[in-house]
Short mmCIF file of C-alpha atoms in Angstrom, two decimals:
data_model
loop_
_atom_site.label_atom_id
_atom_site.label_comp_id
_atom_site.label_asym_id
_atom_site.label_seq_id
_atom_site.Cartn_x
_atom_site.Cartn_y
_atom_site.Cartn_z
CA MET F 772 36.57 21.79 -65.17
CA TRP F 773 40.33 21.74 -65.93
CA ARG F 774 40.55 25.47 -65.45
CA ARG F 775 38.05 27.04 -63.12
CA ALA F 776 36.49 30.44 -63.74
CA THR F 777 38.09 31.74 -60.50
CA ARG F 778 41.65 31.17 -61.63
CA GLY F 779 43.86 34.17 -60.93
CA HIS F 780 41.30 35.80 -58.60
CA GLY F 781 42.87 34.87 -55.26
CA GLU F 782 41.61 32.64 -52.50
CA ASP F 783 37.89 31.81 -52.50
CA ARG F 784 35.97 33.97 -49.95
CA ARG F 785 34.59 30.82 -48.34
CA TYR F 786 38.07 29.73 -47.39
CA GLN F 787 38.95 33.19 -46.24
CA ALA F 788 35.96 33.03 -43.86
CA ILE F 789 37.11 29.66 -42.48
CA ARG F 790 40.61 31.11 -41.93
CA ALA F 791 39.23 34.21 -40.20
CA ARG F 792 36.90 32.19 -37.88
CA ASN F 793 39.76 30.02 -36.75
CA GLN F 794 42.40 32.53 -35.80
CA PRO F 795 44.72 32.51 -33.99
CA GLY F 796 46.56 29.33 -34.85
CA PHE F 797 44.85 28.49 -38.10
CA GLY F 798 47.99 26.69 -39.37
CA GLY F 799 47.66 23.99 -36.68
CA LYS F 800 43.91 23.96 -36.71
CA SER F 801 43.86 23.43 -40.49
CA LEU F 802 45.39 19.99 -40.01
CA TYR F 803 42.10 18.67 -38.69
CA LEU F 804 39.58 21.34 -39.88
CA VAL F 805 40.65 21.21 -43.51
CA PHE F 806 42.99 18.35 -44.27
CA GLY F 807 41.77 15.80 -41.77
CA LEU F 808 38.11 16.41 -42.63
CA GLN F 809 38.91 16.17 -46.34
CA ALA F 810 40.71 12.85 -45.77
CA VAL F 811 37.69 11.33 -43.97
CA LEU F 812 35.27 12.67 -46.59
CA ALA F 813 37.48 11.31 -49.41
CA TRP F 814 37.44 7.87 -47.82
CA ILE F 815 33.59 7.92 -47.43
CA VAL F 816 32.99 9.33 -50.88
CA SER F 817 35.21 6.71 -52.52
CA ALA F 818 33.00 3.88 -51.16
CA PRO F 819 31.52 3.01 -54.57
CA LEU F 820 35.04 2.62 -55.94
CA PHE F 821 35.94 0.14 -53.17
CA VAL F 822 32.73 -1.77 -53.78
CA GLY F 823 33.18 -1.75 -57.53
CA MET F 824 36.77 -3.00 -57.38
CA ALA F 825 35.74 -5.85 -55.04
CA GLY F 826 32.83 -6.97 -57.22
CA ALA F 827 33.25 -9.63 -59.81
CA ARG F 828 30.07 -9.62 -61.87
CA PRO F 829 30.15 -9.22 -65.63
CA LEU F 830 29.12 -5.90 -67.10
CA GLY F 831 25.40 -5.35 -67.04
CA TRP F 832 22.77 -2.71 -67.52
CA LEU F 833 23.60 -0.96 -64.21
CA ASP F 834 27.19 -0.57 -65.34
CA ILE F 835 26.09 0.92 -68.64
CA ALA F 836 23.56 3.27 -66.96
CA GLY F 837 26.12 4.29 -64.34
CA GLY F 838 28.84 4.88 -66.93
CA ALA F 839 26.46 6.94 -69.05
CA LEU F 840 25.49 9.02 -65.99
CA VAL F 841 29.16 9.59 -65.08
CA ALA F 842 29.94 10.67 -68.68
CA PHE F 843 26.89 12.94 -68.72
CA GLY F 844 27.90 14.50 -65.39
CA ILE F 845 31.49 15.15 -66.46
CA GLY F 846 30.25 16.69 -69.72
CA PHE F 847 27.58 18.79 -68.00
CA GLU F 848 30.05 20.11 -65.41
CA ALA F 849 32.71 20.87 -68.07
CA ILE F 850 30.21 22.72 -70.29
CA ALA F 851 28.92 24.74 -67.33
CA ASP F 852 32.43 25.67 -66.23
CA ALA F 853 33.41 26.65 -69.79
CA GLN F 854 30.30 28.80 -70.12
CA MET F 855 30.96 30.57 -66.84
CA SER F 856 34.62 31.06 -67.73
CA ARG F 857 33.70 32.68 -71.05
CA PHE F 858 31.07 34.84 -69.32
CA LYS F 859 33.53 36.09 -66.70
CA ALA F 860 36.24 36.74 -69.28
CA ASP F 861 34.04 39.32 -71.04
CA PRO F 862 34.43 42.71 -69.32
CA SER F 863 30.99 43.81 -70.49
CA HIS F 864 29.46 41.20 -68.19
CA ARG F 865 30.94 42.66 -65.04
CA GLY F 866 28.28 42.81 -62.28
CA GLN F 867 25.74 40.84 -64.39
CA VAL F 868 24.24 37.46 -63.46
CA MET F 869 25.18 34.53 -65.69
CA ASP F 870 21.82 33.19 -66.83
CA ARG F 871 22.71 31.80 -70.25
CA GLY F 872 23.40 28.30 -71.52
CA LEU F 873 23.04 25.68 -68.83
CA TRP F 874 22.93 28.44 -66.22
CA ARG F 875 19.50 29.43 -67.59
CA TYR F 876 18.07 26.17 -66.27
CA SER F 877 20.05 25.70 -63.04
CA ARG F 878 21.85 28.20 -60.81
CA HIS F 879 24.52 25.56 -60.14
CA PRO F 880 24.75 23.26 -63.19
CA ASN F 881 28.39 22.43 -62.34
CA TYR F 882 27.28 21.03 -59.01
CA PHE F 883 24.44 19.12 -60.62
CA GLY F 884 26.99 17.54 -63.01
CA GLU F 885 29.22 16.65 -60.08
CA ALA F 886 26.39 14.96 -58.27
CA CYS F 887 25.53 12.94 -61.43
CA VAL F 888 29.13 11.65 -61.47
CA TRP F 889 28.85 10.22 -57.98
CA TRP F 890 25.37 8.73 -58.53
CA GLY F 891 26.68 7.08 -61.70
CA MET F 892 29.63 5.61 -59.84
CA TRP F 893 27.25 4.21 -57.25
CA LEU F 894 25.16 2.57 -59.99
CA MET F 895 28.31 0.96 -61.36
CA ALA F 896 29.19 -0.26 -57.83
CA LEU F 897 25.76 -1.89 -57.62
CA GLY F 898 26.37 -3.46 -61.03
CA ALA F 899 29.71 -4.93 -59.86
CA ALA F 900 28.64 -6.06 -56.38
CA GLY F 901 24.89 -6.36 -56.49
CA LEU F 902 22.74 -5.42 -53.46
CA GLY F 903 25.67 -6.21 -51.21
CA GLY F 904 27.19 -2.97 -52.40
CA ALA F 905 24.06 -0.87 -51.75
CA TRP F 906 25.56 0.45 -48.56
CA SER F 907 27.91 2.54 -50.64
CA VAL F 908 24.92 4.85 -51.37
CA VAL F 909 26.42 6.85 -48.52
CA SER F 910 28.81 8.30 -51.07
CA PRO F 911 26.38 10.00 -53.49
CA LEU F 912 24.08 10.95 -50.59
CA LEU F 913 27.00 12.66 -48.80
CA MET F 914 28.22 14.38 -51.99
CA THR F 915 24.74 15.63 -52.84
CA TRP F 916 24.22 16.88 -49.30
CA LEU F 917 27.59 18.65 -49.28
CA LEU F 918 26.87 20.26 -52.66
CA LEU F 919 23.41 21.40 -51.60
CA ARG F 920 23.79 22.23 -47.92
CA VAL F 921 27.38 22.65 -46.87
CA SER F 922 30.06 23.83 -49.33
CA GLY F 923 27.98 24.48 -52.41
CA VAL F 924 24.60 26.06 -53.07
CA ARG F 925 23.74 27.16 -49.51
CA LEU F 926 27.14 28.69 -48.80
CA LEU F 927 27.43 30.43 -52.15
CA GLU F 928 23.94 31.87 -51.94
CA ALA F 929 23.98 32.82 -48.26
CA ASP F 930 24.52 36.52 -48.91
CA ILE F 931 24.56 36.85 -52.66
CA GLY F 932 21.14 38.57 -52.75
CA GLU F 933 22.52 41.42 -50.69
CA ARG F 934 25.78 41.64 -52.65
CA ARG F 935 24.14 41.31 -56.06
CA PRO F 936 20.43 42.33 -56.05
CA ALA F 937 19.90 41.06 -59.65
CA TYR F 938 20.57 37.55 -58.30
CA ARG F 939 17.28 37.61 -56.37
CA ASP F 940 15.34 37.65 -59.63
CA TYR F 941 17.54 34.87 -60.95
CA ILE F 942 16.70 32.81 -57.83
CA ALA F 943 12.97 33.39 -58.40
CA ARG F 944 13.06 32.11 -61.98
CA THR F 945 15.79 29.41 -61.93
CA ASN F 946 16.03 26.05 -60.12
CA ALA F 947 18.93 25.91 -57.69
CA PHE F 948 20.28 22.46 -58.58
CA VAL F 949 18.34 20.15 -60.87
CA PRO F 950 17.87 21.86 -64.25
CA GLY F 951 14.29 22.70 -65.02
CA PRO F 952 12.12 25.09 -66.99
CA VAL F 953 12.54 28.80 -66.39
CA ARG F 954 9.77 30.07 -64.11
CA ARG F 955 8.02 33.35 -64.41
CA PRO F 956 8.99 35.52 -61.43
CA PRO F 957 6.14 36.50 -59.14
CA GLU F 958 4.82 40.00 -59.73
#
């Protein structure tokens, strides 16, 4: 989490594609396409924090459950990132699919951990504000949607089967997001 597995490998290909699609004049366009959009998303995603700070209830079971889910998510994401970093650092793994550790049970355990953090924060917001803070569910819903459908799973896996044929078998036997038992690939 502190040091991503892509460190030192140049700009992410997803951002390169955004830059290429928006030429000429990407510098100016990036103000709203990248930075403006991220500012709006950050404001929406932080809704449970606003709700939690405004609430004045004593700590309760939702706070404890939410805090535990946040801690679990941070730990899960950190472990997944560390496992991927070690895998990529080993030259003998070049061209192979990471399917060990948490990656055996989820193709994107780091994204799953991230989603757990936001759902945990929402639970804590409910604990602080009660049902009046339920509207802030927009935050974990948006984050989960982004991770699954926009910048995460869907985007990363859009063409990976063509680029890395071994990944197709990995897809057949491993859940995309929520960790689960390894499936036997169809024959």
